[in-house]
């Protein structure tokens, strides 16, 4: 009886293959998109954390201007006064079709450059001519005319271009300006007070982890929302297909009940059928998600 009942139930899918394909495709796409988004989210978090560690390292005290930018003359005054500081120029600009954050540093003094030099990428900016960016961004920027050579580096966060400050000030059209000065750990004894050298600067110690979290939380939230939306759309497709299949199988179910098939057995077989289809579609979806991630 069980075998005959299973054959009778499965005959519906043989007569309506489009419904079967729709059910499997909907669930597979929902699972694939959800798993791909979660994997992308995890990789993005790891990438941001690594990049923050490489570029920021330990949160160093900073000097910023009370209004506007730090001038080159103020930087020179601090250096001549014995202050060991590293200049950073940062800003948003459009390069080709992409809006990016461009960061200019002094390769000879910036504390994060030794970490970048684990590969050979740092040579591109220590040569005072090149830029660094994520490989996919570097490939896109290679088509932009007039840009210096852009080298790919996995040590940078997405959307960030790093270069020598002399190159970056030209890209941002901010010549002679500095966004902030990093106060290096090793300082000489007896250096003049900051207020005596450059009264217009203030010292602060930023929370790099909090800054990174604020910048990236919205990005991760959007990715998660996209994954949930994709999964919900797939479930709606599956719900509609399963509901239609049950409606069309009502005559078969009534006939099986009239032939003496127990209601509990019918319910168990239908549940087993759904679980089997879900496992098949879920496995296909995970494979699709892996392929999407590999693109």
Tab-separated table of C-alpha atoms in Angstrom:
chain	number	residue	atom	x	y	z
A	1	UNK	CA	0.000	0.000	0.000
A	2	UNK	CA	2.769	2.434	0.898
A	3	UNK	CA	4.565	1.934	-2.405
A	4	UNK	CA	1.397	2.402	-4.425
A	5	UNK	CA	0.560	5.548	-2.442
A	6	UNK	CA	4.032	6.998	-3.047
A	7	UNK	CA	3.741	6.312	-6.792
A	8	UNK	CA	0.316	7.964	-6.858
A	9	UNK	CA	1.603	11.059	-5.068
A	10	UNK	CA	4.724	11.381	-7.212
A	11	UNK	CA	2.714	11.002	-10.417
A	12	UNK	CA	1.544	14.597	-9.936
A	13	UNK	CA	5.076	15.898	-10.520
A	14	UNK	CA	5.433	13.706	-13.597
A	15	UNK	CA	2.274	15.252	-15.053
A	16	UNK	CA	3.285	18.794	-14.033
A	17	UNK	CA	7.087	19.051	-14.413
A	18	UNK	CA	6.976	22.863	-14.596
A	19	UNK	CA	5.647	22.997	-11.025
A	20	UNK	CA	8.451	20.720	-9.862
A	21	UNK	CA	11.085	22.854	-11.575
A	22	UNK	CA	9.554	26.036	-10.122
A	23	UNK	CA	9.530	24.568	-6.614
A	24	UNK	CA	13.127	23.376	-6.783
A	25	UNK	CA	14.382	26.534	-8.516
A	26	UNK	CA	12.665	28.864	-6.035
A	27	UNK	CA	14.067	27.108	-3.002
A	28	UNK	CA	17.515	26.657	-4.579
A	29	UNK	CA	17.775	30.328	-5.550
A	30	UNK	CA	16.597	31.452	-2.113
A	31	UNK	CA	19.154	29.229	-0.393
A	32	UNK	CA	21.906	30.155	-2.837
A	33	UNK	CA	21.436	33.902	-2.482
A	34	UNK	CA	21.146	33.698	1.292
A	35	UNK	CA	24.278	31.558	1.671
A	36	UNK	CA	26.223	33.746	-0.773
A	37	UNK	CA	25.265	36.943	1.068
A	38	UNK	CA	26.248	35.434	4.420
A	39	UNK	CA	29.602	34.315	3.028
A	40	UNK	CA	30.202	37.750	1.467
A	41	UNK	CA	29.288	39.361	4.788
A	42	UNK	CA	31.773	37.176	6.656
A	43	UNK	CA	34.554	37.865	4.142
A	44	UNK	CA	33.841	41.601	4.207
A	45	UNK	CA	33.991	41.714	8.009
A	46	UNK	CA	37.288	39.831	8.020
A	47	UNK	CA	38.650	42.109	5.302
A	48	UNK	CA	37.670	45.276	7.160
A	49	UNK	CA	39.152	43.996	10.404
A	50	UNK	CA	42.402	43.055	8.686
A	51	UNK	CA	42.580	46.368	6.861
A	52	UNK	CA	41.885	48.323	10.028
A	53	UNK	CA	44.685	46.447	11.766
A	54	UNK	CA	47.098	47.035	8.879
A	55	UNK	CA	46.329	50.707	8.305
A	56	UNK	CA	45.386	51.822	11.756
A	57	UNK	CA	47.187	49.410	14.040
A	58	UNK	CA	47.018	50.554	17.653
A	59	UNK	CA	44.961	53.727	17.968
A	60	UNK	CA	47.558	56.506	18.033
A	61	UNK	CA	46.891	60.017	19.319
A	62	UNK	CA	46.089	62.451	16.543
A	63	UNK	CA	46.478	66.142	15.929
A	64	UNK	CA	43.707	67.934	14.052
A	65	UNK	CA	43.049	71.535	13.198
A	66	UNK	CA	40.283	73.244	15.136
A	67	UNK	CA	38.916	74.491	11.838
A	68	UNK	CA	39.830	73.458	8.312
A	69	UNK	CA	42.914	71.437	7.479
A	70	UNK	CA	46.431	71.368	8.875
A	71	UNK	CA	48.816	73.351	6.706
A	72	UNK	CA	52.195	72.218	5.484
A	73	UNK	CA	53.805	75.075	7.431
A	74	UNK	CA	52.291	73.804	10.697
A	75	UNK	CA	53.588	70.302	9.969
A	76	UNK	CA	57.087	71.628	9.279
A	77	UNK	CA	56.992	73.649	12.510
A	78	UNK	CA	56.115	70.537	14.524
A	79	UNK	CA	58.871	68.484	12.916
A	80	UNK	CA	61.466	71.170	13.531
A	81	UNK	CA	60.254	71.396	17.122
A	82	UNK	CA	61.029	67.705	17.662
A	83	UNK	CA	57.524	66.258	17.374
A	84	UNK	CA	57.543	62.853	15.652
A	85	UNK	CA	54.335	62.887	13.618
A	86	UNK	CA	53.096	61.182	10.450
A	87	UNK	CA	50.848	63.156	8.080
A	88	UNK	CA	47.630	61.724	6.646
A	89	UNK	CA	45.525	63.318	3.909
A	90	UNK	CA	42.134	61.710	3.371
A	91	UNK	CA	39.108	62.532	1.236
A	92	UNK	CA	36.395	61.206	-1.064
A	93	UNK	CA	36.643	61.638	-4.806
A	94	UNK	CA	35.370	60.120	-8.019
A	95	UNK	CA	37.880	58.144	-10.063
A	96	UNK	CA	36.335	56.967	-13.307
A	97	UNK	CA	32.955	55.429	-12.441
A	98	UNK	CA	33.762	54.793	-8.769
A	99	UNK	CA	33.547	56.948	-5.655
A	100	UNK	CA	36.507	56.028	-3.466
A	101	UNK	CA	38.206	57.121	-0.266
A	102	UNK	CA	41.726	58.275	-1.116
A	103	UNK	CA	44.285	58.221	1.699
A	104	UNK	CA	47.683	59.824	1.361
A	105	UNK	CA	50.523	59.006	3.761
A	106	UNK	CA	54.223	59.646	4.169
A	107	UNK	CA	55.803	56.254	3.372
A	108	UNK	CA	58.880	57.089	5.441
A	109	UNK	CA	57.041	57.767	8.692
A	110	UNK	CA	53.597	56.167	8.613
A	111	UNK	CA	53.359	53.410	11.297
A	112	UNK	CA	51.129	51.157	9.185
A	113	UNK	CA	53.413	50.853	6.176
A	114	UNK	CA	55.691	48.115	7.609
A	115	UNK	CA	52.632	45.843	7.879
A	116	UNK	CA	51.778	46.501	4.251
A	117	UNK	CA	55.324	45.695	3.195
A	118	UNK	CA	54.807	42.005	4.047
A	119	UNK	CA	54.144	41.801	0.313
A	120	UNK	CA	55.823	43.832	-2.399
A	121	UNK	CA	52.910	46.262	-2.723
A	122	UNK	CA	54.460	48.930	-0.499
A	123	UNK	CA	57.204	49.490	-3.054
A	124	UNK	CA	54.594	51.099	-5.304
A	125	UNK	CA	54.016	53.980	-2.889
A	126	UNK	CA	57.518	54.235	-1.475
A	127	UNK	CA	58.502	55.009	-5.058
A	128	UNK	CA	56.419	58.220	-4.728
A	129	UNK	CA	54.387	57.489	-7.832
A	130	UNK	CA	51.987	54.555	-7.444
A	131	UNK	CA	48.726	53.751	-5.663
A	132	UNK	CA	47.394	50.709	-3.819
A	133	UNK	CA	43.811	49.393	-3.855
A	134	UNK	CA	41.892	46.131	-3.623
A	135	UNK	CA	42.570	43.963	-6.705
A	136	UNK	CA	39.067	44.418	-8.147
A	137	UNK	CA	39.209	48.190	-7.629
A	138	UNK	CA	42.752	48.365	-9.006
A	139	UNK	CA	41.567	46.591	-12.158
A	140	UNK	CA	38.742	49.101	-12.605
A	141	UNK	CA	40.992	52.104	-11.975
A	142	UNK	CA	43.554	50.849	-14.480
A	143	UNK	CA	41.207	52.094	-17.215
A	144	UNK	CA	41.092	55.665	-15.821
A	145	UNK	CA	43.351	57.948	-17.889
A	146	UNK	CA	45.884	60.084	-16.078
A	147	UNK	CA	46.069	57.974	-12.918
A	148	UNK	CA	49.371	56.632	-11.571
A	149	UNK	CA	49.915	52.884	-11.610
A	150	UNK	CA	47.384	51.187	-9.291
A	151	UNK	CA	48.600	47.929	-7.707
A	152	UNK	CA	46.204	45.398	-6.190
A	153	UNK	CA	46.567	44.548	-2.492
A	154	UNK	CA	44.335	42.351	-0.327
A	155	UNK	CA	45.499	44.256	2.766
A	156	UNK	CA	43.318	47.293	2.013
A	157	UNK	CA	39.586	47.640	2.697
A	158	UNK	CA	37.137	47.882	-0.221
A	159	UNK	CA	36.724	51.343	-1.666
A	160	UNK	CA	40.037	52.699	-0.313
A	161	UNK	CA	42.954	53.902	-2.431
A	162	UNK	CA	46.297	54.423	-0.674
A	163	UNK	CA	49.217	56.430	-1.972
A	164	UNK	CA	51.977	58.862	-1.193
A	165	UNK	CA	50.613	62.132	0.132
A	166	UNK	CA	52.303	64.078	-2.671
A	167	UNK	CA	50.318	62.057	-5.225
A	168	UNK	CA	47.048	62.100	-3.274
A	169	UNK	CA	47.039	65.880	-2.759
A	170	UNK	CA	46.981	66.233	-6.537
A	171	UNK	CA	44.117	63.743	-6.918
A	172	UNK	CA	42.076	65.526	-4.239
A	173	UNK	CA	43.177	69.018	-5.377
A	174	UNK	CA	44.238	69.821	-1.812
A	175	UNK	CA	47.855	70.821	-2.218
A	176	UNK	CA	49.676	71.708	0.968
A	177	UNK	CA	46.861	70.396	3.193
A	178	UNK	CA	46.887	67.598	5.799
A	179	UNK	CA	43.783	66.006	7.330
A	180	UNK	CA	45.463	64.840	10.537
A	181	UNK	CA	48.836	64.058	12.079
A	182	UNK	CA	49.505	60.758	13.846
A	183	UNK	CA	51.661	61.173	16.961
A	184	UNK	CA	54.213	58.362	16.852
A	185	UNK	CA	54.937	56.370	20.048
A	186	UNK	CA	58.614	57.343	20.308
A	187	UNK	CA	58.944	61.045	21.109
A	188	UNK	CA	62.094	62.941	22.206
A	189	UNK	CA	62.311	64.268	25.735
A	190	UNK	CA	61.991	67.998	26.289
A	191	UNK	CA	60.099	68.823	23.127
A	192	UNK	CA	58.191	72.136	23.211
A	193	UNK	CA	54.498	72.037	24.203
A	194	UNK	CA	52.012	71.803	21.365
A	195	UNK	CA	50.299	75.058	22.334
A	196	UNK	CA	53.583	76.948	22.026
A	197	UNK	CA	54.455	75.580	18.596
A	198	UNK	CA	51.087	75.415	16.819
A	199	UNK	CA	48.232	76.850	18.904
A	200	UNK	CA	45.532	75.957	16.352
A	201	UNK	CA	45.875	72.168	16.731
A	202	UNK	CA	44.079	69.879	19.189
A	203	UNK	CA	45.129	66.395	20.306
A	204	UNK	CA	42.743	63.448	20.548
A	205	UNK	CA	42.882	59.645	20.740
A	206	UNK	CA	40.328	58.113	18.354
A	207	UNK	CA	38.611	54.776	18.872
A	208	UNK	CA	39.521	53.025	15.638
A	209	UNK	CA	37.331	49.992	16.333
A	210	UNK	CA	34.275	52.166	16.939
A	211	UNK	CA	35.003	54.264	13.853
A	212	UNK	CA	35.305	51.172	11.680
A	213	UNK	CA	32.133	49.695	13.157
A	214	UNK	CA	30.155	52.857	12.435
A	215	UNK	CA	31.378	52.958	8.859
A	216	UNK	CA	30.708	49.303	8.101
A	217	UNK	CA	27.568	48.463	10.073
A	218	UNK	CA	25.260	50.008	7.478
A	219	UNK	CA	27.052	48.095	4.715
A	220	UNK	CA	26.655	44.774	6.527
A	221	UNK	CA	23.023	45.603	7.393
A	222	UNK	CA	22.223	46.246	3.737
A	223	UNK	CA	23.825	42.959	2.727
A	224	UNK	CA	21.889	41.041	5.386
A	225	UNK	CA	18.626	42.734	4.380
A	226	UNK	CA	19.273	41.822	0.747
A	227	UNK	CA	19.846	38.190	1.734
A	228	UNK	CA	16.663	38.080	3.818
A	229	UNK	CA	14.664	39.680	1.002
A	230	UNK	CA	15.999	37.157	-1.513
A	231	UNK	CA	15.188	34.284	0.827
A	232	UNK	CA	11.681	35.648	1.460
A	233	UNK	CA	10.982	35.991	-2.278
A	234	UNK	CA	12.117	32.406	-2.815
A	235	UNK	CA	9.882	31.192	0.006
A	236	UNK	CA	6.876	32.998	-1.512
A	237	UNK	CA	7.544	31.211	-4.805
A	238	UNK	CA	7.801	27.878	-2.976
A	239	UNK	CA	4.658	28.583	-0.935
A	240	UNK	CA	2.635	29.356	-4.059
A	241	UNK	CA	3.909	26.279	-5.892
A	242	UNK	CA	3.241	23.920	-2.972
A	243	UNK	CA	-0.248	25.386	-2.473
A	244	UNK	CA	-1.065	24.900	-6.156
A	245	UNK	CA	0.249	21.339	-6.045
A	246	UNK	CA	-1.973	20.470	-3.069
A	247	UNK	CA	-5.024	21.990	-4.756
A	248	UNK	CA	-4.439	19.945	-7.900
A	249	UNK	CA	-3.862	16.775	-5.880
A	250	UNK	CA	-7.092	16.995	-3.934
A	251	UNK	CA	-8.863	14.429	-6.186
A	252	UNK	CA	-5.934	12.013	-5.787
A	253	UNK	CA	-5.936	12.451	-2.011
A	254	UNK	CA	-9.707	11.874	-1.840
A	255	UNK	CA	-9.337	8.736	-3.952
A	256	UNK	CA	-6.542	7.400	-1.749
A	257	UNK	CA	-8.615	8.058	1.373
A	258	UNK	CA	-11.564	6.256	-0.223
A	259	UNK	CA	-9.309	3.280	-0.937
A	260	UNK	CA	-8.469	3.059	2.771
A	261	UNK	CA	-5.118	4.844	3.017
A	262	UNK	CA	-4.846	6.226	6.595
A	263	UNK	CA	-4.785	10.010	6.958
A	264	UNK	CA	-1.688	9.795	9.149
A	265	UNK	CA	0.176	7.852	6.438
A	266	UNK	CA	-0.795	10.415	3.797
A	267	UNK	CA	0.424	13.246	6.000
A	268	UNK	CA	3.717	11.485	6.713
A	269	UNK	CA	4.331	10.780	3.006
A	270	UNK	CA	3.544	14.367	1.994
A	271	UNK	CA	5.841	15.692	4.713
A	272	UNK	CA	8.605	13.313	3.630
A	273	UNK	CA	8.149	14.453	0.030
A	274	UNK	CA	8.558	18.098	1.017
A	275	UNK	CA	11.627	17.326	3.127
A	276	UNK	CA	13.243	15.417	0.252
A	277	UNK	CA	12.584	18.249	-2.208
A	278	UNK	CA	13.879	20.782	0.325
A	279	UNK	CA	17.098	18.803	0.839
A	280	UNK	CA	17.699	18.513	-2.904
A	281	UNK	CA	16.972	22.197	-3.564
A	282	UNK	CA	18.973	23.274	-0.501
A	283	UNK	CA	22.027	21.305	-1.634
A	284	UNK	CA	21.792	22.827	-5.113
A	285	UNK	CA	21.375	26.267	-3.519
A	286	UNK	CA	24.523	25.885	-1.426
A	287	UNK	CA	26.477	24.948	-4.544
A	288	UNK	CA	25.053	27.985	-6.364
A	289	UNK	CA	25.966	30.217	-3.415
A	290	UNK	CA	29.537	28.922	-3.505
A	291	UNK	CA	29.735	29.609	-7.243
A	292	UNK	CA	28.372	33.140	-6.793
A	293	UNK	CA	30.970	33.791	-4.086
A	294	UNK	CA	33.731	32.539	-6.372
A	295	UNK	CA	32.834	35.060	-9.119
